[in-house]
Amino acid sequence: MKNFDAEKLKKDFPILHKKSDLYRFIYLDNAATTQKPKFVIDFIKNFYERYNANVYRSIHDLGEEVTTLYEDARAKIAKFINADTQEVIFTSGTTESINFVADAWLAENLKKDNEIVITQAEHHANFLPWLRLAQKKDSKIKFIDLNLDTFSFNNFDPDTSDLINENTKLVAIIHSSNVLGDIWDKQEQQLKKLIEKAHKVGAKVLLDCAQTISRKKIDVKDLDVDFIAFSGHKMIGPTGIGVLFIKKEMHEVVEPYRVGGSMVSFVAWNSASWRKAPNKYEAGTPPIAQAIGLGKAIDYLNQYIDFGQLKIHEAKLCSYLIDGLQKIKEVKIIGNIERLKTEGHLVCFVVDGIHAHDVSAFLSKDGISVRSGNHCAQPLTELLGIDSSVRVSFYLYNTMRDVDIFLESLEKVINFFKK
Ligand code: PMP
């Protein structure tokens, strides 16, 4: 068992120790992006100094070497989510992965009056591709309603609800919310039932794992999900790299998202045929350093992080933060407080009389980074009856001391505005 020691882990992340431009740097915006360990940063630098060449094309030694590294990274990611190697497709991130499914598969298959089911808690990345497509095709989007008392979908029973029915082509849902944290009931039993129900009526399921890939064991075989999407930068990896998992059975029916170099098996003047997955889904030069860098991030997580312990650590931080916030009368926490205290990785709140952006800007002047706004979930924010909130989000290197400093600074901000 790996011992969880956030103070020790923090030492591996150089940016968290920068003091030159500010007297301190407390990073609490991990749901937006996570920081990178020296191990990954050094690798990226070393990659360009030692290995840089294109993949799949060149027969020279460096070309072969870098292709092997790139494929090794794919294999590591496949193992991480219990997929087969050819089911892991590199993209630029969650957003591109979801647009990929919308354009390359659903656009080809969606008919008038077909339905796409999503939840009321989606990030824009898992809403706008479907909205645009539904509008083009004259099809419908249906929503799994959020229970505003529990901030979860516990009113939705896939077995008895007819929301998912013969007209449904795709159920595309968030795995964990970037505003509310965990939202599915009873450790994903509900999610599994939902996937079963979708398959029963002939629909496919996409899971937006952007907020969970770095903290929850995702087993695509156990879930029996058809697509999952996530970003490398939210799991201590580089930006510009993401993953789309496409279940093997779908490879015949999901078209290439882009066409071009490296994905073809044969091209003539008036015809072309594609290589098998994953190559047919990766036209052009891929983000090579980033993909291999993501493999390194996974090495780091595998070596140092036990997800069970990480969950306890993040929940403790949330619990401590919530206890502090509840002592400030101007603060209202958004979400299921009990659940956030036991399973959370983030806490959103509003401050009476002070706009979230002002809170964030003033905290930043005090060396503290948090997110403010609608968190790319405008319809959800409206549903919650607010126009913006402050979000504190944790990861493996955050400590109770970070929370203490944050709370102290928040009180200063509130006192300043009250004057
Ligand atoms: N879905 C969720 C739940 C997210 O939190 C995010 C990032 N905030 C995205 C999708 C989009 O991720 P990216 O910007 O890396 O494509």
Short mmCIF file of C-alpha atoms and ligand atoms in Angstrom, two decimals:
data_model
loop_
_atom_site.label_atom_id
_atom_site.label_comp_id
_atom_site.label_asym_id
_atom_site.label_seq_id
_atom_site.Cartn_x
_atom_site.Cartn_y
_atom_site.Cartn_z
CA MET A 1 0.00 0.00 0.00
CA LYS A 2 1.38 3.42 -0.98
CA ASN A 3 1.36 5.83 1.96
CA PHE A 4 -0.42 9.03 1.08
CA ASP A 5 1.60 12.09 2.03
CA ALA A 6 0.44 15.26 0.25
CA GLU A 7 3.29 17.38 1.67
CA LYS A 8 5.81 14.94 0.24
CA LEU A 9 4.02 14.68 -3.11
CA LYS A 10 3.87 18.47 -3.33
CA LYS A 11 7.66 18.56 -3.52
CA ASP A 12 7.45 16.83 -6.92
CA PHE A 13 5.52 19.76 -8.46
CA PRO A 14 7.91 22.67 -9.12
CA ILE A 15 5.25 25.31 -9.86
CA LEU A 16 3.80 24.91 -6.38
CA HIS A 17 7.02 26.27 -4.95
CA LYS A 18 7.35 29.35 -7.15
CA LYS A 19 7.75 32.40 -5.01
CA SER A 20 9.40 34.91 -7.31
CA ASP A 21 6.38 36.94 -8.44
CA LEU A 22 4.16 36.35 -5.40
CA TYR A 23 5.07 35.65 -1.82
CA ARG A 24 3.14 32.36 -2.02
CA PHE A 25 1.30 30.20 -4.51
CA ILE A 26 -1.67 28.12 -3.38
CA TYR A 27 -3.24 26.29 -6.28
CA LEU A 28 -6.88 25.32 -5.78
CA ASP A 29 -8.06 25.18 -9.40
CA ASN A 30 -7.39 21.53 -10.15
CA ALA A 31 -10.76 20.86 -11.78
CA ALA A 32 -9.65 23.29 -14.52
CA THR A 33 -6.21 21.73 -14.89
CA THR A 34 -3.73 19.93 -12.66
CA GLN A 35 -0.09 20.84 -12.17
CA LYS A 36 2.70 18.65 -13.59
CA PRO A 37 5.36 16.77 -11.66
CA LYS A 38 9.02 17.35 -12.48
CA PHE A 39 9.10 13.76 -13.71
CA VAL A 40 6.71 14.66 -16.58
CA ILE A 41 8.23 18.09 -17.27
CA ASP A 42 11.74 16.62 -17.49
CA PHE A 43 10.52 13.92 -19.80
CA ILE A 44 9.02 16.45 -22.25
CA LYS A 45 12.29 18.38 -22.37
CA ASN A 46 14.27 15.18 -22.72
CA PHE A 47 11.95 13.99 -25.48
CA TYR A 48 12.79 16.93 -27.73
CA GLU A 49 16.49 16.62 -26.91
CA ARG A 50 16.68 12.83 -27.41
CA TYR A 51 13.78 11.29 -29.31
CA ASN A 52 12.03 13.77 -31.55
CA ALA A 53 10.94 12.23 -34.86
CA ASN A 54 7.60 11.52 -36.51
CA VAL A 55 5.69 8.30 -35.78
CA TYR A 56 4.72 5.48 -38.19
CA ARG A 57 6.48 7.02 -41.18
CA SER A 58 10.22 6.88 -41.03
CA ILE A 59 12.22 3.69 -41.13
CA HIS A 60 15.32 5.27 -39.55
CA ASP A 61 16.20 4.29 -35.97
CA LEU A 62 14.80 7.38 -34.32
CA GLY A 63 11.52 6.99 -36.20
CA GLU A 64 11.24 3.39 -35.00
CA GLU A 65 12.20 4.32 -31.46
CA VAL A 66 9.64 7.09 -31.15
CA THR A 67 6.90 4.91 -32.66
CA THR A 68 7.60 2.31 -29.99
CA LEU A 69 7.42 4.95 -27.24
CA TYR A 70 4.14 6.28 -28.66
CA GLU A 71 2.61 2.80 -28.79
CA ASP A 72 3.90 2.03 -25.28
CA ALA A 73 2.05 5.11 -24.05
CA ARG A 74 -1.14 3.86 -25.69
CA ALA A 75 -0.68 0.47 -24.04
CA LYS A 76 -0.20 2.09 -20.61
CA ILE A 77 -3.38 4.13 -21.02
CA ALA A 78 -5.28 1.04 -22.21
CA LYS A 79 -4.18 -0.84 -19.11
CA PHE A 80 -5.13 2.12 -16.90
CA ILE A 81 -8.78 1.94 -18.07
CA ASN A 82 -8.82 -1.82 -18.77
CA ALA A 83 -9.27 -1.35 -22.52
CA ASP A 84 -7.62 -3.14 -25.41
CA THR A 85 -4.79 -1.15 -26.97
CA GLN A 86 -6.57 -0.52 -30.26
CA GLU A 87 -9.53 0.95 -28.37
CA VAL A 88 -7.47 3.95 -27.18
CA ILE A 89 -7.50 6.86 -29.62
CA PHE A 90 -5.39 9.94 -29.02
CA THR A 91 -7.18 13.27 -29.41
CA SER A 92 -6.43 16.78 -28.21
CA GLY A 93 -8.68 16.45 -25.14
CA THR A 94 -12.15 15.69 -23.81
CA THR A 95 -13.74 18.35 -26.01
CA GLU A 96 -12.28 16.93 -29.20
CA SER A 97 -13.11 13.35 -28.14
CA ILE A 98 -16.78 14.26 -27.73
CA ASN A 99 -16.93 16.26 -30.97
CA PHE A 100 -15.30 13.24 -32.64
CA VAL A 101 -18.18 10.97 -31.60
CA ALA A 102 -20.75 13.59 -32.62
CA ASP A 103 -19.29 14.20 -36.08
CA ALA A 104 -17.81 10.84 -37.03
CA TRP A 105 -20.50 8.54 -35.67
CA LEU A 106 -23.71 10.17 -34.47
CA ALA A 107 -24.04 12.61 -37.40
CA GLU A 108 -24.07 9.58 -39.71
CA ASN A 109 -26.69 7.73 -37.69
CA LEU A 110 -29.03 10.28 -36.18
CA LYS A 111 -32.44 10.53 -37.83
CA LYS A 112 -35.28 12.99 -37.41
CA ASP A 113 -37.09 12.25 -34.15
CA ASN A 114 -34.18 10.22 -32.73
CA GLU A 115 -33.21 11.26 -29.24
CA ILE A 116 -29.98 12.00 -27.41
CA VAL A 117 -30.14 11.70 -23.63
CA ILE A 118 -27.83 13.83 -21.49
CA THR A 119 -28.09 15.14 -17.92
CA GLN A 120 -28.89 18.62 -16.63
CA ALA A 121 -25.37 18.80 -15.20
CA GLU A 122 -23.26 18.64 -18.35
CA HIS A 123 -20.17 20.73 -19.06
CA HIS A 124 -20.61 22.61 -22.36
CA ALA A 125 -18.18 20.12 -23.93
CA ASN A 126 -20.77 17.38 -23.48
CA PHE A 127 -23.74 19.53 -24.40
CA LEU A 128 -22.95 21.77 -27.36
CA PRO A 129 -21.86 19.01 -29.82
CA TRP A 130 -25.22 17.30 -29.20
CA LEU A 131 -27.23 20.50 -29.26
CA ARG A 132 -25.75 21.55 -32.60
CA LEU A 133 -26.27 18.11 -34.09
CA ALA A 134 -29.83 17.78 -32.79
CA GLN A 135 -30.69 21.16 -34.29
CA LYS A 136 -29.20 20.18 -37.67
CA LYS A 137 -30.97 16.83 -37.75
CA ASP A 138 -34.26 17.92 -36.25
CA SER A 139 -33.83 15.38 -33.48
CA LYS A 140 -34.33 15.85 -29.74
CA ILE A 141 -32.21 16.18 -26.63
CA LYS A 142 -33.75 14.79 -23.46
CA PHE A 143 -32.43 15.47 -19.99
CA ILE A 144 -31.99 13.37 -16.89
CA ASP A 145 -33.28 15.79 -14.26
CA LEU A 146 -31.11 16.86 -11.39
CA ASN A 147 -32.79 16.52 -8.01
CA LEU A 148 -32.23 19.98 -6.57
CA ASP A 149 -32.68 18.73 -3.00
CA THR A 150 -29.94 16.13 -3.17
CA PHE A 151 -27.91 17.56 -6.09
CA SER A 152 -27.87 14.12 -7.67
CA PHE A 153 -29.87 12.02 -10.11
CA ASN A 154 -31.30 9.79 -7.40
CA ASN A 155 -34.86 10.37 -8.68
CA PHE A 156 -33.94 8.72 -11.96
CA ASP A 157 -34.43 4.97 -12.10
CA PRO A 158 -33.29 3.68 -15.49
CA ASP A 159 -35.42 0.54 -15.03
CA THR A 160 -38.73 2.33 -14.56
CA SER A 161 -38.15 5.58 -16.49
CA ASP A 162 -39.01 5.68 -20.20
CA LEU A 163 -36.55 8.52 -20.85
CA ILE A 164 -34.23 6.01 -22.52
CA ASN A 165 -36.35 4.24 -25.13
CA GLU A 166 -36.33 2.86 -28.70
CA ASN A 167 -35.84 6.38 -30.11
CA THR A 168 -32.66 6.94 -28.11
CA LYS A 169 -29.47 6.75 -30.18
CA LEU A 170 -26.99 7.94 -27.60
CA VAL A 171 -26.82 8.54 -23.88
CA ALA A 172 -23.93 10.97 -23.27
CA ILE A 173 -23.38 11.75 -19.62
CA ILE A 174 -20.98 13.28 -17.20
CA HIS A 175 -19.21 10.86 -14.84
CA SER A 176 -18.61 13.43 -12.11
CA SER A 177 -19.61 17.08 -12.23
CA ASN A 178 -17.12 19.94 -12.40
CA VAL A 179 -19.61 21.97 -10.34
CA LEU A 180 -21.27 19.48 -7.98
CA GLY A 181 -18.75 16.64 -7.71
CA ASP A 182 -20.18 13.13 -7.55
CA ILE A 183 -23.76 12.94 -8.73
CA TRP A 184 -24.52 9.30 -9.45
CA ASP A 185 -26.19 7.25 -6.78
CA LYS A 186 -24.69 4.42 -4.74
CA GLN A 187 -21.21 4.19 -6.16
CA GLU A 188 -22.26 3.90 -9.78
CA GLN A 189 -24.86 1.15 -9.45
CA GLN A 190 -27.24 3.59 -11.08
CA LEU A 191 -24.79 4.25 -13.88
CA LYS A 192 -24.41 0.56 -14.64
CA LYS A 193 -28.18 0.12 -14.72
CA LEU A 194 -28.41 3.08 -17.09
CA ILE A 195 -25.82 1.57 -19.45
CA GLU A 196 -27.66 -1.76 -19.40
CA LYS A 197 -30.94 -0.05 -20.17
CA ALA A 198 -29.42 1.93 -23.05
CA HIS A 199 -28.01 -1.22 -24.59
CA LYS A 200 -31.32 -3.00 -24.18
CA VAL A 201 -33.03 -0.39 -26.38
CA GLY A 202 -30.16 -0.31 -28.90
CA ALA A 203 -28.57 2.97 -27.78
CA LYS A 204 -24.87 3.62 -27.14
CA VAL A 205 -23.35 5.31 -24.11
CA LEU A 206 -20.62 7.93 -23.84
CA LEU A 207 -19.14 8.87 -20.48
CA ASP A 208 -17.40 12.23 -19.95
CA CYS A 209 -14.64 11.22 -17.54
CA ALA A 210 -12.79 14.57 -17.51
CA GLN A 211 -13.26 14.97 -13.75
CA THR A 212 -12.85 11.33 -12.75
CA ILE A 213 -9.95 9.91 -14.74
CA SER A 214 -7.40 11.31 -12.28
CA ARG A 215 -9.09 10.02 -9.14
CA LYS A 216 -11.34 7.04 -9.85
CA LYS A 217 -10.61 3.60 -11.20
CA ILE A 218 -12.42 3.44 -14.52
CA ASP A 219 -12.88 -0.02 -15.95
CA VAL A 220 -14.44 0.24 -19.39
CA LYS A 221 -15.10 -3.49 -19.57
CA ASP A 222 -16.82 -3.64 -16.21
CA LEU A 223 -18.94 -0.59 -17.08
CA ASP A 224 -19.54 -1.97 -20.59
CA VAL A 225 -19.49 1.60 -21.88
CA ASP A 226 -19.15 2.37 -25.62
CA PHE A 227 -17.15 5.60 -25.50
CA ILE A 228 -15.27 7.47 -22.81
CA ALA A 229 -13.55 10.83 -23.14
CA PHE A 230 -10.87 12.45 -20.98
CA SER A 231 -8.01 14.97 -21.03
CA GLY A 232 -4.35 14.44 -20.14
CA HIS A 233 -3.94 17.86 -18.53
CA LYS A 234 -6.45 17.02 -15.79
CA MET A 235 -4.36 14.03 -14.71
CA ILE A 236 -0.92 15.69 -14.28
CA GLY A 237 -0.16 15.13 -17.98
CA PRO A 238 0.56 17.69 -20.71
CA THR A 239 -2.02 19.89 -22.42
CA GLY A 240 -2.99 19.14 -26.02
CA ILE A 241 -3.54 15.43 -25.43
CA GLY A 242 -6.69 13.51 -24.62
CA VAL A 243 -8.21 10.13 -25.14
CA LEU A 244 -11.28 8.76 -26.78
CA PHE A 245 -11.99 5.16 -25.89
CA ILE A 246 -14.04 3.50 -28.64
CA LYS A 247 -15.23 0.00 -27.86
CA LYS A 248 -13.92 -2.55 -30.41
CA GLU A 249 -17.42 -3.51 -31.53
CA MET A 250 -17.93 0.07 -32.73
CA HIS A 251 -14.83 0.23 -34.93
CA GLU A 252 -16.67 -0.94 -38.02
CA VAL A 253 -19.35 1.72 -37.71
CA VAL A 254 -17.42 4.74 -36.41
CA GLU A 255 -15.93 6.59 -39.36
CA PRO A 256 -12.62 8.47 -39.21
CA TYR A 257 -13.08 11.92 -37.70
CA ARG A 258 -10.35 13.38 -39.94
CA VAL A 259 -8.71 11.99 -43.05
CA GLY A 260 -5.13 12.54 -44.21
CA GLY A 261 -1.67 11.13 -43.77
CA SER A 262 -0.83 7.97 -41.87
CA MET A 263 -4.38 6.60 -41.48
CA VAL A 264 -4.74 5.11 -44.98
CA SER A 265 -4.06 1.61 -46.12
CA PHE A 266 -4.42 2.47 -49.83
CA VAL A 267 -5.13 5.61 -51.85
CA ALA A 268 -5.87 5.85 -55.58
CA TRP A 269 -7.07 8.80 -57.70
CA ASN A 270 -10.69 8.03 -56.98
CA SER A 271 -10.78 5.82 -53.90
CA ALA A 272 -9.19 5.18 -50.54
CA SER A 273 -9.31 2.64 -47.76
CA TRP A 274 -8.39 3.03 -44.12
CA ARG A 275 -6.07 1.18 -41.77
CA LYS A 276 -7.57 -0.51 -38.76
CA ALA A 277 -8.16 1.28 -35.44
CA PRO A 278 -6.48 3.04 -33.78
CA ASN A 279 -4.62 4.29 -36.87
CA LYS A 280 -7.70 5.04 -38.92
CA TYR A 281 -8.74 7.51 -36.22
CA GLU A 282 -5.44 9.40 -36.03
CA ALA A 283 -4.88 11.28 -39.29
CA GLY A 284 -1.80 13.48 -39.59
CA THR A 285 1.04 13.92 -37.14
CA PRO A 286 -0.37 13.25 -33.67
CA PRO A 287 0.66 15.08 -30.47
CA ILE A 288 3.61 12.72 -29.99
CA ALA A 289 5.48 14.27 -27.06
CA GLN A 290 2.18 14.90 -25.30
CA ALA A 291 0.94 11.32 -25.75
CA ILE A 292 4.19 9.86 -24.42
CA GLY A 293 4.14 12.52 -21.66
CA LEU A 294 0.66 11.33 -20.70
CA GLY A 295 2.08 7.81 -20.45
CA LYS A 296 4.67 9.21 -18.03
CA ALA A 297 1.93 10.90 -15.98
CA ILE A 298 0.25 7.52 -15.70
CA ASP A 299 3.56 5.97 -14.58
CA TYR A 300 3.67 8.59 -11.81
CA LEU A 301 0.08 7.92 -10.72
CA ASN A 302 0.64 4.16 -10.79
CA GLN A 303 3.78 4.44 -8.75
CA TYR A 304 2.74 6.94 -6.09
CA ILE A 305 -1.04 7.18 -5.89
CA ASP A 306 -3.58 4.82 -4.45
CA PHE A 307 -6.97 6.09 -5.65
CA GLY A 308 -8.72 4.85 -2.48
CA GLN A 309 -6.38 6.96 -0.34
CA LEU A 310 -6.63 9.91 -2.72
CA LYS A 311 -10.41 9.88 -2.38
CA ILE A 312 -10.13 9.94 1.42
CA HIS A 313 -7.56 12.73 1.22
CA GLU A 314 -9.66 14.92 -1.11
CA ALA A 315 -12.83 14.30 0.92
CA LYS A 316 -11.00 15.30 4.12
CA LEU A 317 -9.91 18.54 2.47
CA CYS A 318 -13.49 19.20 1.30
CA SER A 319 -14.83 18.42 4.76
CA TYR A 320 -12.34 20.75 6.45
CA LEU A 321 -13.06 23.48 3.91
CA ILE A 322 -16.83 23.12 4.33
CA ASP A 323 -16.53 23.33 8.13
CA GLY A 324 -14.61 26.58 7.65
CA LEU A 325 -16.99 27.99 5.06
CA GLN A 326 -20.00 27.22 7.24
CA LYS A 327 -18.63 29.56 9.89
CA ILE A 328 -18.76 32.48 7.45
CA LYS A 329 -22.31 33.81 7.40
CA GLU A 330 -22.02 35.43 3.93
CA VAL A 331 -21.14 32.08 2.29
CA LYS A 332 -23.63 29.65 0.77
CA ILE A 333 -22.30 26.29 -0.39
CA ILE A 334 -23.75 24.87 -3.61
CA GLY A 335 -24.23 21.12 -3.58
CA ASN A 336 -24.83 18.11 -1.37
CA ILE A 337 -22.77 18.93 1.69
CA GLU A 338 -22.82 15.42 3.19
CA ARG A 339 -21.70 13.88 -0.08
CA LEU A 340 -19.02 16.50 -0.69
CA LYS A 341 -17.65 15.80 2.78
CA THR A 342 -17.32 12.09 2.11
CA GLU A 343 -16.70 11.89 -1.65
CA GLY A 344 -15.93 15.39 -2.89
CA HIS A 345 -12.96 16.75 -4.76
CA LEU A 346 -14.32 20.30 -5.14
CA VAL A 347 -16.63 22.77 -3.43
CA CYS A 348 -18.57 25.59 -5.13
CA PHE A 349 -20.01 28.46 -3.15
CA VAL A 350 -21.38 31.98 -3.47
CA VAL A 351 -20.65 34.94 -1.23
CA ASP A 352 -23.57 37.20 -0.47
CA GLY A 353 -23.04 40.64 -2.01
CA ILE A 354 -19.71 39.88 -3.73
CA HIS A 355 -19.42 38.64 -7.29
CA ALA A 356 -17.48 35.37 -7.68
CA HIS A 357 -15.01 37.03 -10.07
CA ASP A 358 -14.23 39.69 -7.46
CA VAL A 359 -13.63 37.00 -4.84
CA SER A 360 -11.33 35.13 -7.21
CA ALA A 361 -9.44 38.25 -8.34
CA PHE A 362 -8.83 39.36 -4.75
CA LEU A 363 -7.74 35.87 -3.66
CA SER A 364 -5.33 35.82 -6.56
CA LYS A 365 -3.70 39.01 -5.31
CA ASP A 366 -3.14 37.06 -2.10
CA GLY A 367 -1.43 34.19 -3.94
CA ILE A 368 -4.42 31.86 -4.17
CA SER A 369 -5.81 30.44 -7.44
CA VAL A 370 -9.46 29.39 -7.55
CA ARG A 371 -11.97 29.35 -10.39
CA SER A 372 -15.01 31.61 -10.64
CA GLY A 373 -17.87 31.90 -13.11
CA ASN A 374 -20.27 29.35 -14.54
CA HIS A 375 -17.54 26.71 -14.96
CA CYS A 376 -18.57 26.07 -18.60
CA ALA A 377 -21.93 24.83 -17.36
CA GLN A 378 -24.23 27.76 -17.98
CA PRO A 379 -27.57 25.89 -18.11
CA LEU A 380 -26.68 24.06 -14.88
CA THR A 381 -25.66 27.32 -13.20
CA GLU A 382 -29.01 28.82 -14.17
CA LEU A 383 -30.82 25.75 -12.85
CA LEU A 384 -29.00 26.18 -9.54
CA GLY A 385 -30.44 29.68 -9.36
CA ILE A 386 -27.12 31.52 -9.47
CA ASP A 387 -25.15 33.29 -12.18
CA SER A 388 -21.71 32.28 -11.00
CA SER A 389 -19.88 30.68 -8.12
CA VAL A 390 -16.41 30.35 -6.65
CA ARG A 391 -14.93 26.87 -7.02
CA VAL A 392 -12.16 25.40 -4.88
CA SER A 393 -10.92 22.12 -6.33
CA PHE A 394 -8.31 19.83 -4.84
CA TYR A 395 -5.79 17.29 -6.00
CA LEU A 396 -3.14 15.05 -4.58
CA TYR A 397 -0.71 17.81 -3.52
CA ASN A 398 -3.18 20.00 -1.60
CA THR A 399 -2.96 20.12 2.17
CA MET A 400 -4.98 21.27 5.17
CA ARG A 401 -2.58 24.20 5.38
CA ASP A 402 -3.70 25.28 1.87
CA VAL A 403 -7.28 25.29 3.18
CA ASP A 404 -6.30 27.31 6.27
CA ILE A 405 -4.57 29.90 4.12
CA PHE A 406 -7.53 30.01 1.74
CA LEU A 407 -10.08 30.52 4.55
CA GLU A 408 -8.01 33.23 6.16
CA SER A 409 -7.69 35.05 2.86
CA LEU A 410 -11.40 34.66 2.06
CA GLU A 411 -12.29 36.33 5.35
CA LYS A 412 -9.98 39.23 4.45
CA VAL A 413 -11.69 39.59 1.05
CA ILE A 414 -15.16 39.60 2.62
CA ASN A 415 -14.14 42.14 5.27
CA PHE A 416 -12.65 44.37 2.58
CA PHE A 417 -15.90 44.38 0.56
CA LYS A 418 -18.04 44.91 3.66
CA LYS A 419 -16.26 48.17 4.51
N1 PMP B 1 -16.08 17.81 -19.22
C1 PMP B 1 -15.87 18.16 -17.94
C2 PMP B 1 -16.70 17.56 -16.86
C3 PMP B 1 -14.85 19.06 -17.63
O1 PMP B 1 -14.62 19.40 -16.36
C4 PMP B 1 -14.07 19.60 -18.68
C5 PMP B 1 -12.96 20.59 -18.38
N2 PMP B 1 -13.32 21.58 -17.47
C6 PMP B 1 -14.33 19.20 -19.99
C7 PMP B 1 -15.35 18.31 -20.22
C8 PMP B 1 -13.54 19.72 -21.15
O2 PMP B 1 -12.21 19.34 -21.06
P1 PMP B 1 -11.10 19.95 -22.04
O3 PMP B 1 -11.25 21.44 -21.92
O4 PMP B 1 -9.82 19.45 -21.49
O5 PMP B 1 -11.40 19.46 -23.41
#
